[in-house]
C-alpha cells in the first residue's frame, strides 16, 4: 500500500513539474499593465485600482470597480488577454514577445487582443490591414510553440 501511495505522489509530482504555465506579460506587476481587462469588453481602456485586485493563474489583475472584479472572478478565461497579454501582431509575425500599449486593443471573436503602439508604430493598424484570420492562426501556432519550450 505504501508503494502505491508513493507512486501516486511521484506521478502527480511529475505532472505538476511538467504542466504548462502561460508566460504572462506582467509589466508594472499586473497583466495588461494594470488596466481593467473587463472594461476592454465595454470598449474602454481603463486603469485598474489597487483596491480591486485578484490573482488568477499566479498573476495579478487590477480592475476599475468591484463589479468588474466580480465579473472577472465569475469567468476569468473569458477576460484573460490572448498570448499572455503580449502584442498579438508581434506574436503572429515574428513569434516574439513584445510589450504593449494598454490603450491599444481589440475585442475580436469574444477575445481580447493587445498591441504595441509607440514611436509611430501602431501594430493594431497593421493587424487590421492584413489578413486578421490568418494572423490569428499564425499567432495561435507561434504561441503554442513558444509555450512548449
PDB file of C-alpha atoms in Angstrom:
ATOM      1  CA  UNK A   1       0.000   0.000   0.000  1.00  0.00           C
ATOM      2  CA  UNK A   2       2.821   2.378   0.875  1.00  0.00           C
ATOM      3  CA  UNK A   3       4.406   1.738  -2.564  1.00  0.00           C
ATOM      4  CA  UNK A   4       1.165   2.595  -4.379  1.00  0.00           C
ATOM      5  CA  UNK A   5       0.818   5.782  -2.366  1.00  0.00           C
ATOM      6  CA  UNK A   6       4.384   6.832  -3.162  1.00  0.00           C
ATOM      7  CA  UNK A   7       3.838   6.011  -6.849  1.00  0.00           C
ATOM      8  CA  UNK A   8       0.763   8.248  -6.947  1.00  0.00           C
ATOM      9  CA  UNK A   9       2.643  11.091  -5.231  1.00  0.00           C
ATOM     10  CA  UNK A  10       5.551  10.687  -7.668  1.00  0.00           C
ATOM     11  CA  UNK A  11       3.196  10.648 -10.696  1.00  0.00           C
ATOM     12  CA  UNK A  12       1.415  13.844  -9.649  1.00  0.00           C
ATOM     13  CA  UNK A  13       4.756  15.471  -8.853  1.00  0.00           C
ATOM     14  CA  UNK A  14       5.938  14.739 -12.407  1.00  0.00           C
ATOM     15  CA  UNK A  15       2.716  16.091 -13.927  1.00  0.00           C
ATOM     16  CA  UNK A  16       2.926  19.253 -11.828  1.00  0.00           C
ATOM     17  CA  UNK A  17       6.565  19.766 -12.782  1.00  0.00           C
ATOM     18  CA  UNK A  18       5.847  19.489 -16.499  1.00  0.00           C
ATOM     19  CA  UNK A  19       2.487  21.262 -16.527  1.00  0.00           C
ATOM     20  CA  UNK A  20       2.450  24.158 -18.946  1.00  0.00           C
ATOM     21  CA  UNK A  21       2.199  27.615 -17.500  1.00  0.00           C
ATOM     22  CA  UNK A  22       1.414  30.694 -19.533  1.00  0.00           C
ATOM     23  CA  UNK A  23       4.131  33.336 -19.623  1.00  0.00           C
ATOM     24  CA  UNK A  24       2.163  36.488 -18.902  1.00  0.00           C
ATOM     25  CA  UNK A  25       3.299  39.995 -19.707  1.00  0.00           C
ATOM     26  CA  UNK A  26       3.293  41.492 -16.224  1.00  0.00           C
ATOM     27  CA  UNK A  27       4.964  44.835 -16.755  1.00  0.00           C
ATOM     28  CA  UNK A  28       4.113  47.069 -13.812  1.00  0.00           C
ATOM     29  CA  UNK A  29       3.396  43.853 -11.829  1.00  0.00           C
ATOM     30  CA  UNK A  30      -0.024  43.266 -13.416  1.00  0.00           C
ATOM     31  CA  UNK A  31      -1.385  41.738 -16.601  1.00  0.00           C
ATOM     32  CA  UNK A  32      -2.241  44.471 -19.159  1.00  0.00           C
ATOM     33  CA  UNK A  33      -0.047  46.881 -17.190  1.00  0.00           C
ATOM     34  CA  UNK A  34      -2.765  47.116 -14.558  1.00  0.00           C
ATOM     35  CA  UNK A  35      -5.573  48.012 -16.948  1.00  0.00           C
ATOM     36  CA  UNK A  36      -9.017  46.547 -16.331  1.00  0.00           C
ATOM     37  CA  UNK A  37      -9.405  43.554 -18.667  1.00  0.00           C
ATOM     38  CA  UNK A  38     -13.193  43.517 -18.161  1.00  0.00           C
ATOM     39  CA  UNK A  39     -13.524  47.184 -19.160  1.00  0.00           C
ATOM     40  CA  UNK A  40     -11.978  46.383 -22.551  1.00  0.00           C
ATOM     41  CA  UNK A  41     -15.102  44.345 -23.322  1.00  0.00           C
ATOM     42  CA  UNK A  42     -17.093  47.576 -22.894  1.00  0.00           C
ATOM     43  CA  UNK A  43     -14.703  49.235 -25.393  1.00  0.00           C
ATOM     44  CA  UNK A  44     -12.897  51.122 -22.626  1.00  0.00           C
ATOM     45  CA  UNK A  45      -9.206  51.144 -21.763  1.00  0.00           C
ATOM     46  CA  UNK A  46      -9.296  51.969 -18.057  1.00  0.00           C
ATOM     47  CA  UNK A  47      -6.590  51.736 -15.440  1.00  0.00           C
ATOM     48  CA  UNK A  48      -7.400  49.457 -12.560  1.00  0.00           C
ATOM     49  CA  UNK A  49      -7.439  50.433  -8.914  1.00  0.00           C
ATOM     50  CA  UNK A  50      -5.321  48.647  -6.283  1.00  0.00           C
ATOM     51  CA  UNK A  51      -8.473  48.329  -4.173  1.00  0.00           C
ATOM     52  CA  UNK A  52      -9.843  45.858  -6.752  1.00  0.00           C
ATOM     53  CA  UNK A  53      -7.239  43.204  -7.459  1.00  0.00           C
ATOM     54  CA  UNK A  54      -7.178  39.458  -7.767  1.00  0.00           C
ATOM     55  CA  UNK A  55      -4.764  36.716  -8.679  1.00  0.00           C
ATOM     56  CA  UNK A  56      -5.536  34.239 -11.423  1.00  0.00           C
ATOM     57  CA  UNK A  57      -3.124  31.680 -12.867  1.00  0.00           C
ATOM     58  CA  UNK A  58      -0.423  33.003 -10.494  1.00  0.00           C
ATOM     59  CA  UNK A  59      -0.525  36.553 -11.899  1.00  0.00           C
ATOM     60  CA  UNK A  60      -2.227  39.717 -10.683  1.00  0.00           C
ATOM     61  CA  UNK A  61      -5.082  41.595 -12.346  1.00  0.00           C
ATOM     62  CA  UNK A  62      -6.360  45.047 -11.418  1.00  0.00           C
ATOM     63  CA  UNK A  63      -9.901  46.375 -12.001  1.00  0.00           C
ATOM     64  CA  UNK A  64     -11.588  49.755 -12.031  1.00  0.00           C
ATOM     65  CA  UNK A  65     -14.557  48.629  -9.919  1.00  0.00           C
ATOM     66  CA  UNK A  66     -15.771  45.870  -7.634  1.00  0.00           C
ATOM     67  CA  UNK A  67     -18.361  44.990 -10.281  1.00  0.00           C
ATOM     68  CA  UNK A  68     -15.645  44.327 -12.891  1.00  0.00           C
ATOM     69  CA  UNK A  69     -13.581  42.372 -10.354  1.00  0.00           C
ATOM     70  CA  UNK A  70     -16.565  40.130  -9.630  1.00  0.00           C
ATOM     71  CA  UNK A  71     -17.345  39.770 -13.334  1.00  0.00           C
ATOM     72  CA  UNK A  72     -13.784  38.582 -13.910  1.00  0.00           C
ATOM     73  CA  UNK A  73     -13.913  36.155 -11.000  1.00  0.00           C
ATOM     74  CA  UNK A  74     -17.089  34.574 -12.385  1.00  0.00           C
ATOM     75  CA  UNK A  75     -15.401  33.681 -15.716  1.00  0.00           C
ATOM     76  CA  UNK A  76     -11.702  34.630 -15.833  1.00  0.00           C
ATOM     77  CA  UNK A  77     -10.911  32.655 -19.014  1.00  0.00           C
ATOM     78  CA  UNK A  78     -13.193  34.996 -20.977  1.00  0.00           C
ATOM     79  CA  UNK A  79     -11.249  38.107 -19.994  1.00  0.00           C
ATOM     80  CA  UNK A  80      -7.620  36.995 -19.953  1.00  0.00           C
ATOM     81  CA  UNK A  81      -5.828  38.597 -22.937  1.00  0.00           C
ATOM     82  CA  UNK A  82      -4.635  36.396 -25.752  1.00  0.00           C
ATOM     83  CA  UNK A  83      -0.951  35.440 -25.881  1.00  0.00           C
ATOM     84  CA  UNK A  84      -0.370  36.269 -22.235  1.00  0.00           C
ATOM     85  CA  UNK A  85      -1.005  39.954 -22.869  1.00  0.00           C
ATOM     86  CA  UNK A  86       1.881  40.379 -25.301  1.00  0.00           C
ATOM     87  CA  UNK A  87       1.436  42.140 -28.649  1.00  0.00           C
ATOM     88  CA  UNK A  88      -0.767  39.901 -30.814  1.00  0.00           C
ATOM     89  CA  UNK A  89       0.732  41.221 -34.057  1.00  0.00           C
ATOM     90  CA  UNK A  90       4.319  40.538 -32.953  1.00  0.00           C
ATOM     91  CA  UNK A  91       3.409  37.016 -31.820  1.00  0.00           C
ATOM     92  CA  UNK A  92       1.859  36.376 -35.260  1.00  0.00           C
ATOM     93  CA  UNK A  93       4.527  37.959 -37.464  1.00  0.00           C
ATOM     94  CA  UNK A  94       7.780  37.287 -35.627  1.00  0.00           C
ATOM     95  CA  UNK A  95       6.922  34.891 -32.822  1.00  0.00           C
ATOM     96  CA  UNK A  96       8.394  37.374 -30.331  1.00  0.00           C
ATOM     97  CA  UNK A  97       7.045  38.590 -27.021  1.00  0.00           C
ATOM     98  CA  UNK A  98       6.726  42.337 -27.424  1.00  0.00           C
ATOM     99  CA  UNK A  99       5.352  44.697 -24.783  1.00  0.00           C
ATOM    100  CA  UNK A 100       2.060  46.510 -25.369  1.00  0.00           C
ATOM    101  CA  UNK A 101       0.398  49.861 -25.006  1.00  0.00           C
ATOM    102  CA  UNK A 102      -2.613  49.017 -22.819  1.00  0.00           C
ATOM    103  CA  UNK A 103      -4.721  51.635 -24.609  1.00  0.00           C
ATOM    104  CA  UNK A 104      -4.301  49.796 -27.932  1.00  0.00           C
ATOM    105  CA  UNK A 105      -6.602  46.796 -28.034  1.00  0.00           C
ATOM    106  CA  UNK A 106      -9.231  44.943 -29.985  1.00  0.00           C
ATOM    107  CA  UNK A 107     -12.034  42.602 -28.999  1.00  0.00           C
ATOM    108  CA  UNK A 108     -12.445  40.064 -31.788  1.00  0.00           C
ATOM    109  CA  UNK A 109     -14.463  36.862 -31.666  1.00  0.00           C
ATOM    110  CA  UNK A 110     -15.059  37.456 -27.958  1.00  0.00           C
ATOM    111  CA  UNK A 111     -11.336  37.608 -27.152  1.00  0.00           C
ATOM    112  CA  UNK A 112      -9.049  40.412 -26.003  1.00  0.00           C
ATOM    113  CA  UNK A 113      -6.010  41.228 -28.146  1.00  0.00           C
ATOM    114  CA  UNK A 114      -3.428  43.816 -27.047  1.00  0.00           C
ATOM    115  CA  UNK A 115      -0.926  45.638 -29.268  1.00  0.00           C
ATOM    116  CA  UNK A 116       2.308  47.621 -29.300  1.00  0.00           C
ATOM    117  CA  UNK A 117       1.837  51.304 -30.108  1.00  0.00           C
ATOM    118  CA  UNK A 118       4.822  53.631 -29.812  1.00  0.00           C
ATOM    119  CA  UNK A 119       7.248  55.622 -31.938  1.00  0.00           C
ATOM    120  CA  UNK A 120       4.741  55.832 -34.805  1.00  0.00           C
ATOM    121  CA  UNK A 121       4.285  52.068 -34.954  1.00  0.00           C
ATOM    122  CA  UNK A 122       0.705  51.090 -34.098  1.00  0.00           C
ATOM    123  CA  UNK A 123       0.585  47.339 -34.672  1.00  0.00           C
ATOM    124  CA  UNK A 124      -3.210  47.307 -34.288  1.00  0.00           C
ATOM    125  CA  UNK A 125      -3.367  49.174 -37.608  1.00  0.00           C
ATOM    126  CA  UNK A 126      -1.055  46.601 -39.208  1.00  0.00           C
ATOM    127  CA  UNK A 127      -3.165  43.795 -37.708  1.00  0.00           C
ATOM    128  CA  UNK A 128      -6.362  45.238 -39.221  1.00  0.00           C
ATOM    129  CA  UNK A 129      -4.811  45.967 -42.646  1.00  0.00           C
ATOM    130  CA  UNK A 130      -3.659  42.381 -43.101  1.00  0.00           C
ATOM    131  CA  UNK A 131      -5.481  39.068 -43.103  1.00  0.00           C
ATOM    132  CA  UNK A 132      -6.616  39.103 -39.463  1.00  0.00           C
ATOM    133  CA  UNK A 133      -7.882  35.500 -39.526  1.00  0.00           C
ATOM    134  CA  UNK A 134      -4.557  34.383 -40.992  1.00  0.00           C
ATOM    135  CA  UNK A 135      -2.662  36.390 -38.378  1.00  0.00           C
ATOM    136  CA  UNK A 136      -4.755  34.837 -35.614  1.00  0.00           C
ATOM    137  CA  UNK A 137      -3.935  31.346 -36.879  1.00  0.00           C
ATOM    138  CA  UNK A 138      -0.220  32.177 -37.098  1.00  0.00           C
ATOM    139  CA  UNK A 139      -0.234  33.767 -33.650  1.00  0.00           C
ATOM    140  CA  UNK A 140      -2.015  30.760 -32.136  1.00  0.00           C
ATOM    141  CA  UNK A 141       0.554  28.386 -33.645  1.00  0.00           C
ATOM    142  CA  UNK A 142       3.502  30.564 -32.644  1.00  0.00           C
ATOM    143  CA  UNK A 143       2.176  30.994 -29.109  1.00  0.00           C
ATOM    144  CA  UNK A 144       1.666  27.266 -28.698  1.00  0.00           C
ATOM    145  CA  UNK A 145       5.214  26.561 -29.902  1.00  0.00           C
ATOM    146  CA  UNK A 146       6.628  29.301 -27.635  1.00  0.00           C
ATOM    147  CA  UNK A 147       4.952  27.756 -24.590  1.00  0.00           C
ATOM    148  CA  UNK A 148       6.227  24.260 -25.305  1.00  0.00           C
ATOM    149  CA  UNK A 149       9.833  25.320 -24.820  1.00  0.00           C
TER     150      UNK A 149
END
